[in-house]
Amino acid sequence: MYSKLGPTRHIAVPNVRGFQVAAITIRSDRIARGVIPIEWLERAGWQDQDDLTRVPDRLWRTLVADRSPGGSNPPAWYPLACLHALQSATDINGDLFVSSIDEENRPELVTQFLDRVASVVWNRKFFLAHETSDRSKDRGKGPLLGLGPNDLEVGDLVCILLGCSVPVILRHRSNSTLMSYYEVIGECYLHGMMDGEAITSVDRGTFDQYCQWFPLK
């Protein structure tokens, strides 16, 4: 009956070494039409008060992925431009519009800042993630804030793969043969864990303890 079937094929699955940083616990809807909901501004630390003189680092840096349009470090005027935008480019609910509201009367630097925000957040999702190890117990940090691809979901893992320059989101899966593997969802921005910060947060003596092999597919 089965004589026409060939031998069982074993598909090679690449194994990549790295470590888990955090698991996604909350995510936003896809950011569309250039509107960032007030609840995600607040989760990033924003408080809508007229007397505020600064914006939390993790808010403005996440909005621009901590980079200028050319990929260099963000300019020093970004925080002030962000503050101005949050105080002038929001609607009655407090949602931030990165385009089309009183654009002609905006200061040029605010327009440049919001253009950068639009290019970063468009068609992506914000998320909060809790670290998956005990590395943060002594640091007193709350959930990590990030921005990732529009198909990320709660339960996905934010990981550092050795050799990659940015964190990636992986989803644990198993197939019909019960083979366990990880699906690559995409790259992400995770505030406080970029530019090698995640690796430096691990004690040198325990680095190997946190590393594991990820079969990717």
mmCIF file of C-alpha atoms in Angstrom:
data_model
loop_
_atom_site.group_PDB
_atom_site.id
_atom_site.type_symbol
_atom_site.label_atom_id
_atom_site.label_comp_id
_atom_site.label_asym_id
_atom_site.label_seq_id
_atom_site.Cartn_x
_atom_site.Cartn_y
_atom_site.Cartn_z
ATOM 1 C CA MET A 1 0.000 0.000 0.000
ATOM 2 C CA TYR A 2 2.787 2.378 0.862
ATOM 3 C CA SER A 3 5.349 1.075 -1.627
ATOM 4 C CA LYS A 4 5.255 4.223 -3.743
ATOM 5 C CA LEU A 5 6.245 6.439 -0.852
ATOM 6 C CA GLY A 6 9.872 7.396 -0.750
ATOM 7 C CA PRO A 7 12.074 7.364 2.324
ATOM 8 C CA THR A 8 11.242 9.715 5.161
ATOM 9 C CA ARG A 9 12.740 13.155 4.575
ATOM 10 C CA HIS A 10 14.565 14.814 7.451
ATOM 11 C CA ILE A 11 14.452 18.547 6.963
ATOM 12 C CA ALA A 12 17.441 20.308 8.438
ATOM 13 C CA VAL A 13 16.492 23.007 10.927
ATOM 14 C CA PRO A 14 19.192 25.596 11.642
ATOM 15 C CA ASN A 15 20.199 25.948 15.275
ATOM 16 C CA VAL A 16 21.187 29.398 16.474
ATOM 17 C CA ARG A 17 22.656 30.193 19.866
ATOM 18 C CA GLY A 18 21.245 32.984 21.973
ATOM 19 C CA PHE A 19 19.183 33.718 25.057
ATOM 20 C CA GLN A 20 15.693 34.772 26.021
ATOM 21 C CA VAL A 21 15.308 38.323 27.273
ATOM 22 C CA ALA A 22 11.582 38.671 27.875
ATOM 23 C CA ALA A 23 8.122 37.315 27.104
ATOM 24 C CA ILE A 24 5.457 39.594 25.649
ATOM 25 C CA THR A 25 2.547 40.055 28.046
ATOM 26 C CA ILE A 26 0.583 42.939 26.494
ATOM 27 C CA ARG A 27 0.485 44.235 22.944
ATOM 28 C CA SER A 28 -1.272 47.066 21.144
ATOM 29 C CA ASP A 29 -3.347 46.855 18.019
ATOM 30 C CA ARG A 30 -1.518 47.581 14.791
ATOM 31 C CA ILE A 31 -0.632 51.260 14.575
ATOM 32 C CA ALA A 32 -2.466 52.579 11.535
ATOM 33 C CA ARG A 33 -3.436 55.988 10.154
ATOM 34 C CA GLY A 34 -0.660 57.594 12.148
ATOM 35 C CA VAL A 35 -2.495 57.453 15.496
ATOM 36 C CA ILE A 36 -0.779 56.348 18.713
ATOM 37 C CA PRO A 37 -3.367 55.622 21.445
ATOM 38 C CA ILE A 38 -3.097 57.499 24.732
ATOM 39 C CA GLU A 39 -2.951 54.245 26.728
ATOM 40 C CA TRP A 40 0.362 53.365 25.109
ATOM 41 C CA LEU A 41 1.771 56.824 25.684
ATOM 42 C CA GLU A 42 0.825 56.419 29.354
ATOM 43 C CA ARG A 43 2.303 52.924 29.543
ATOM 44 C CA ALA A 44 5.533 54.480 28.352
ATOM 45 C CA GLY A 45 5.416 56.996 31.205
ATOM 46 C CA TRP A 46 3.617 59.996 29.699
ATOM 47 C CA GLN A 47 1.497 62.160 31.993
ATOM 48 C CA ASP A 48 -0.628 64.764 30.230
ATOM 49 C CA GLN A 49 0.119 67.810 32.366
ATOM 50 C CA ASP A 50 0.689 71.350 31.151
ATOM 51 C CA ASP A 51 3.615 71.943 33.497
ATOM 52 C CA LEU A 52 5.708 69.010 32.315
ATOM 53 C CA THR A 53 9.158 70.000 31.082
ATOM 54 C CA ARG A 54 10.483 66.663 29.881
ATOM 55 C CA VAL A 55 9.401 63.390 28.306
ATOM 56 C CA PRO A 56 10.425 60.002 29.733
ATOM 57 C CA ASP A 57 13.403 58.586 27.872
ATOM 58 C CA ARG A 58 11.747 55.279 27.182
ATOM 59 C CA LEU A 59 8.814 57.038 25.499
ATOM 60 C CA TRP A 60 10.572 59.286 23.014
ATOM 61 C CA ARG A 61 13.379 56.807 22.326
ATOM 62 C CA THR A 62 10.890 54.025 21.576
ATOM 63 C CA LEU A 63 8.876 56.287 19.273
ATOM 64 C CA VAL A 64 11.959 56.814 17.085
ATOM 65 C CA ALA A 65 13.638 53.436 17.803
ATOM 66 C CA ASP A 66 16.443 55.492 19.370
ATOM 67 C CA ARG A 67 17.759 56.457 15.938
ATOM 68 C CA SER A 68 17.716 59.339 13.479
ATOM 69 C CA PRO A 69 16.351 58.774 9.948
ATOM 70 C CA GLY A 70 19.898 58.030 8.799
ATOM 71 C CA GLY A 71 20.467 55.386 11.465
ATOM 72 C CA SER A 72 22.766 57.435 13.692
ATOM 73 C CA ASN A 73 22.173 58.398 17.315
ATOM 74 C CA PRO A 74 19.086 60.602 17.745
ATOM 75 C CA PRO A 75 19.727 64.361 17.769
ATOM 76 C CA ALA A 76 19.717 66.202 21.082
ATOM 77 C CA TRP A 77 16.554 68.138 20.199
ATOM 78 C CA TYR A 78 14.334 65.041 19.865
ATOM 79 C CA PRO A 79 13.107 65.072 23.515
ATOM 80 C CA LEU A 80 11.968 68.701 23.286
ATOM 81 C CA ALA A 81 10.311 68.097 19.918
ATOM 82 C CA CYS A 82 8.531 65.089 21.409
ATOM 83 C CA LEU A 83 7.278 67.171 24.343
ATOM 84 C CA HIS A 84 5.949 69.828 21.983
ATOM 85 C CA ALA A 85 4.224 67.180 19.860
ATOM 86 C CA LEU A 86 2.586 65.539 22.863
ATOM 87 C CA GLN A 87 1.283 68.907 24.030
ATOM 88 C CA SER A 88 0.074 70.112 20.628
ATOM 89 C CA ALA A 89 -0.565 67.175 18.256
ATOM 90 C CA THR A 90 -3.012 65.166 20.349
ATOM 91 C CA ASP A 91 -6.784 64.978 20.058
ATOM 92 C CA ILE A 92 -9.383 65.398 22.799
ATOM 93 C CA ASN A 93 -8.736 61.831 23.992
ATOM 94 C CA GLY A 94 -4.993 62.356 24.212
ATOM 95 C CA ASP A 95 -4.135 60.148 21.221
ATOM 96 C CA LEU A 96 -1.057 61.340 19.345
ATOM 97 C CA PHE A 97 -1.495 62.101 15.649
ATOM 98 C CA VAL A 98 1.833 61.949 13.853
ATOM 99 C CA SER A 99 0.432 63.613 10.743
ATOM 100 C CA SER A 100 -2.299 65.893 9.416
ATOM 101 C CA ILE A 101 -3.144 67.940 12.542
ATOM 102 C CA ASP A 102 -2.246 71.631 12.083
ATOM 103 C CA GLU A 103 0.834 70.563 10.153
ATOM 104 C CA GLU A 104 1.316 73.943 8.491
ATOM 105 C CA ASN A 105 1.696 75.690 11.848
ATOM 106 C CA ARG A 106 4.085 73.197 13.396
ATOM 107 C CA PRO A 107 7.698 74.098 14.092
ATOM 108 C CA GLU A 108 9.931 72.442 11.504
ATOM 109 C CA LEU A 109 11.799 70.356 14.083
ATOM 110 C CA VAL A 110 8.537 68.943 15.437
ATOM 111 C CA THR A 111 7.509 67.993 11.905
ATOM 112 C CA GLN A 112 10.859 66.256 11.373
ATOM 113 C CA PHE A 113 10.456 64.399 14.656
ATOM 114 C CA LEU A 114 6.926 63.236 13.838
ATOM 115 C CA ASP A 115 8.013 62.168 10.355
ATOM 116 C CA ARG A 116 10.576 59.923 12.006
ATOM 117 C CA VAL A 117 7.949 58.585 14.434
ATOM 118 C CA ALA A 118 5.585 57.827 11.550
ATOM 119 C CA SER A 119 8.239 55.841 9.690
ATOM 120 C CA VAL A 120 9.037 53.796 12.821
ATOM 121 C CA VAL A 121 5.581 52.973 14.202
ATOM 122 C CA TRP A 122 3.595 52.567 10.988
ATOM 123 C CA ASN A 123 2.063 49.087 10.704
ATOM 124 C CA ARG A 124 3.809 47.930 13.890
ATOM 125 C CA LYS A 125 2.688 47.112 17.434
ATOM 126 C CA PHE A 126 3.814 48.346 20.819
ATOM 127 C CA PHE A 127 4.273 45.748 23.520
ATOM 128 C CA LEU A 128 5.174 45.266 27.171
ATOM 129 C CA ALA A 129 7.334 42.305 28.127
ATOM 130 C CA HIS A 130 8.516 40.789 31.383
ATOM 131 C CA GLU A 131 12.043 39.468 31.662
ATOM 132 C CA THR A 132 12.103 35.684 31.606
ATOM 133 C CA SER A 133 15.021 35.223 33.988
ATOM 134 C CA ASP A 134 15.897 36.522 37.436
ATOM 135 C CA ARG A 135 18.416 39.018 36.085
ATOM 136 C CA SER A 136 16.155 42.000 36.858
ATOM 137 C CA LYS A 137 15.261 41.116 40.456
ATOM 138 C CA ASP A 138 17.901 43.359 41.926
ATOM 139 C CA ARG A 139 17.329 46.171 39.431
ATOM 140 C CA GLY A 140 13.734 46.902 40.416
ATOM 141 C CA LYS A 141 12.625 47.360 36.830
ATOM 142 C CA GLY A 142 9.062 46.981 35.639
ATOM 143 C CA PRO A 143 7.910 45.669 32.267
ATOM 144 C CA LEU A 144 10.088 46.400 29.259
ATOM 145 C CA LEU A 145 8.618 48.555 26.481
ATOM 146 C CA GLY A 146 9.115 47.641 22.861
ATOM 147 C CA LEU A 147 7.943 47.991 19.291
ATOM 148 C CA GLY A 148 7.749 45.114 16.845
ATOM 149 C CA PRO A 149 6.143 43.676 13.697
ATOM 150 C CA ASN A 150 2.378 43.677 13.282
ATOM 151 C CA ASP A 151 2.006 39.902 13.655
ATOM 152 C CA LEU A 152 3.586 39.668 17.115
ATOM 153 C CA GLU A 153 1.345 38.203 19.806
ATOM 154 C CA VAL A 154 1.200 37.808 23.581
ATOM 155 C CA GLY A 155 3.428 34.911 24.597
ATOM 156 C CA ASP A 156 6.065 35.537 21.936
ATOM 157 C CA LEU A 157 9.647 35.691 23.169
ATOM 158 C CA VAL A 158 12.086 38.545 22.727
ATOM 159 C CA CYS A 159 15.503 36.997 22.230
ATOM 160 C CA ILE A 160 19.076 37.933 21.513
ATOM 161 C CA LEU A 161 20.592 35.690 18.856
ATOM 162 C CA LEU A 162 24.365 35.787 18.899
ATOM 163 C CA GLY A 163 25.576 37.554 15.794
ATOM 164 C CA CYS A 164 22.406 39.630 15.344
ATOM 165 C CA SER A 165 22.604 43.371 15.902
ATOM 166 C CA VAL A 166 19.045 43.793 17.257
ATOM 167 C CA PRO A 167 16.639 41.681 19.340
ATOM 168 C CA VAL A 168 14.294 39.343 17.483
ATOM 169 C CA ILE A 169 10.844 38.022 18.335
ATOM 170 C CA LEU A 170 10.462 34.237 18.270
ATOM 171 C CA ARG A 171 7.349 32.092 18.604
ATOM 172 C CA HIS A 172 7.633 28.585 20.023
ATOM 173 C CA ARG A 173 5.907 25.972 17.891
ATOM 174 C CA SER A 174 5.721 22.227 17.336
ATOM 175 C CA ASN A 175 4.677 20.369 14.191
ATOM 176 C CA SER A 176 2.716 17.176 13.527
ATOM 177 C CA THR A 177 5.783 15.081 14.360
ATOM 178 C CA LEU A 178 6.039 16.916 17.710
ATOM 179 C CA MET A 179 9.297 18.513 16.658
ATOM 180 C CA SER A 180 9.806 21.691 18.657
ATOM 181 C CA TYR A 181 11.130 24.790 16.919
ATOM 182 C CA TYR A 182 10.933 28.586 16.906
ATOM 183 C CA GLU A 183 9.366 30.728 14.214
ATOM 184 C CA VAL A 184 11.087 34.044 13.545
ATOM 185 C CA ILE A 185 8.450 36.785 13.709
ATOM 186 C CA GLY A 186 10.848 39.649 13.091
ATOM 187 C CA GLU A 187 13.211 42.207 14.530
ATOM 188 C CA CYS A 188 12.095 44.568 17.262
ATOM 189 C CA TYR A 189 13.081 47.545 19.354
ATOM 190 C CA LEU A 190 13.257 46.814 23.092
ATOM 191 C CA HIS A 191 14.070 49.845 25.191
ATOM 192 C CA GLY A 192 17.122 49.377 27.382
ATOM 193 C CA MET A 193 18.151 46.213 25.563
ATOM 194 C CA MET A 194 19.684 47.597 22.372
ATOM 195 C CA ASP A 195 23.315 48.086 21.327
ATOM 196 C CA GLY A 196 24.539 45.200 23.441
ATOM 197 C CA GLU A 197 22.747 46.319 26.615
ATOM 198 C CA ALA A 198 21.034 42.939 26.956
ATOM 199 C CA ILE A 199 24.342 41.089 26.857
ATOM 200 C CA THR A 200 26.030 43.452 29.305
ATOM 201 C CA SER A 201 23.112 42.946 31.716
ATOM 202 C CA VAL A 202 24.185 39.324 32.103
ATOM 203 C CA ASP A 203 27.029 38.556 34.492
ATOM 204 C CA ARG A 204 30.062 37.399 32.546
ATOM 205 C CA GLY A 205 30.422 34.341 34.767
ATOM 206 C CA THR A 206 26.850 33.183 34.148
ATOM 207 C CA PHE A 207 26.542 34.062 30.451
ATOM 208 C CA ASP A 208 26.658 30.436 29.295
ATOM 209 C CA GLN A 209 23.967 29.584 31.830
ATOM 210 C CA TYR A 210 21.478 31.848 30.068
ATOM 211 C CA CYS A 211 22.376 30.810 26.522
ATOM 212 C CA GLN A 212 20.499 28.102 24.663
ATOM 213 C CA TRP A 213 20.147 26.713 21.157
ATOM 214 C CA PHE A 214 17.117 27.843 19.149
ATOM 215 C CA PRO A 215 16.045 25.560 16.282
ATOM 216 C CA LEU A 216 14.649 28.061 13.772
ATOM 217 C CA LYS A 217 12.216 27.477 10.965
#
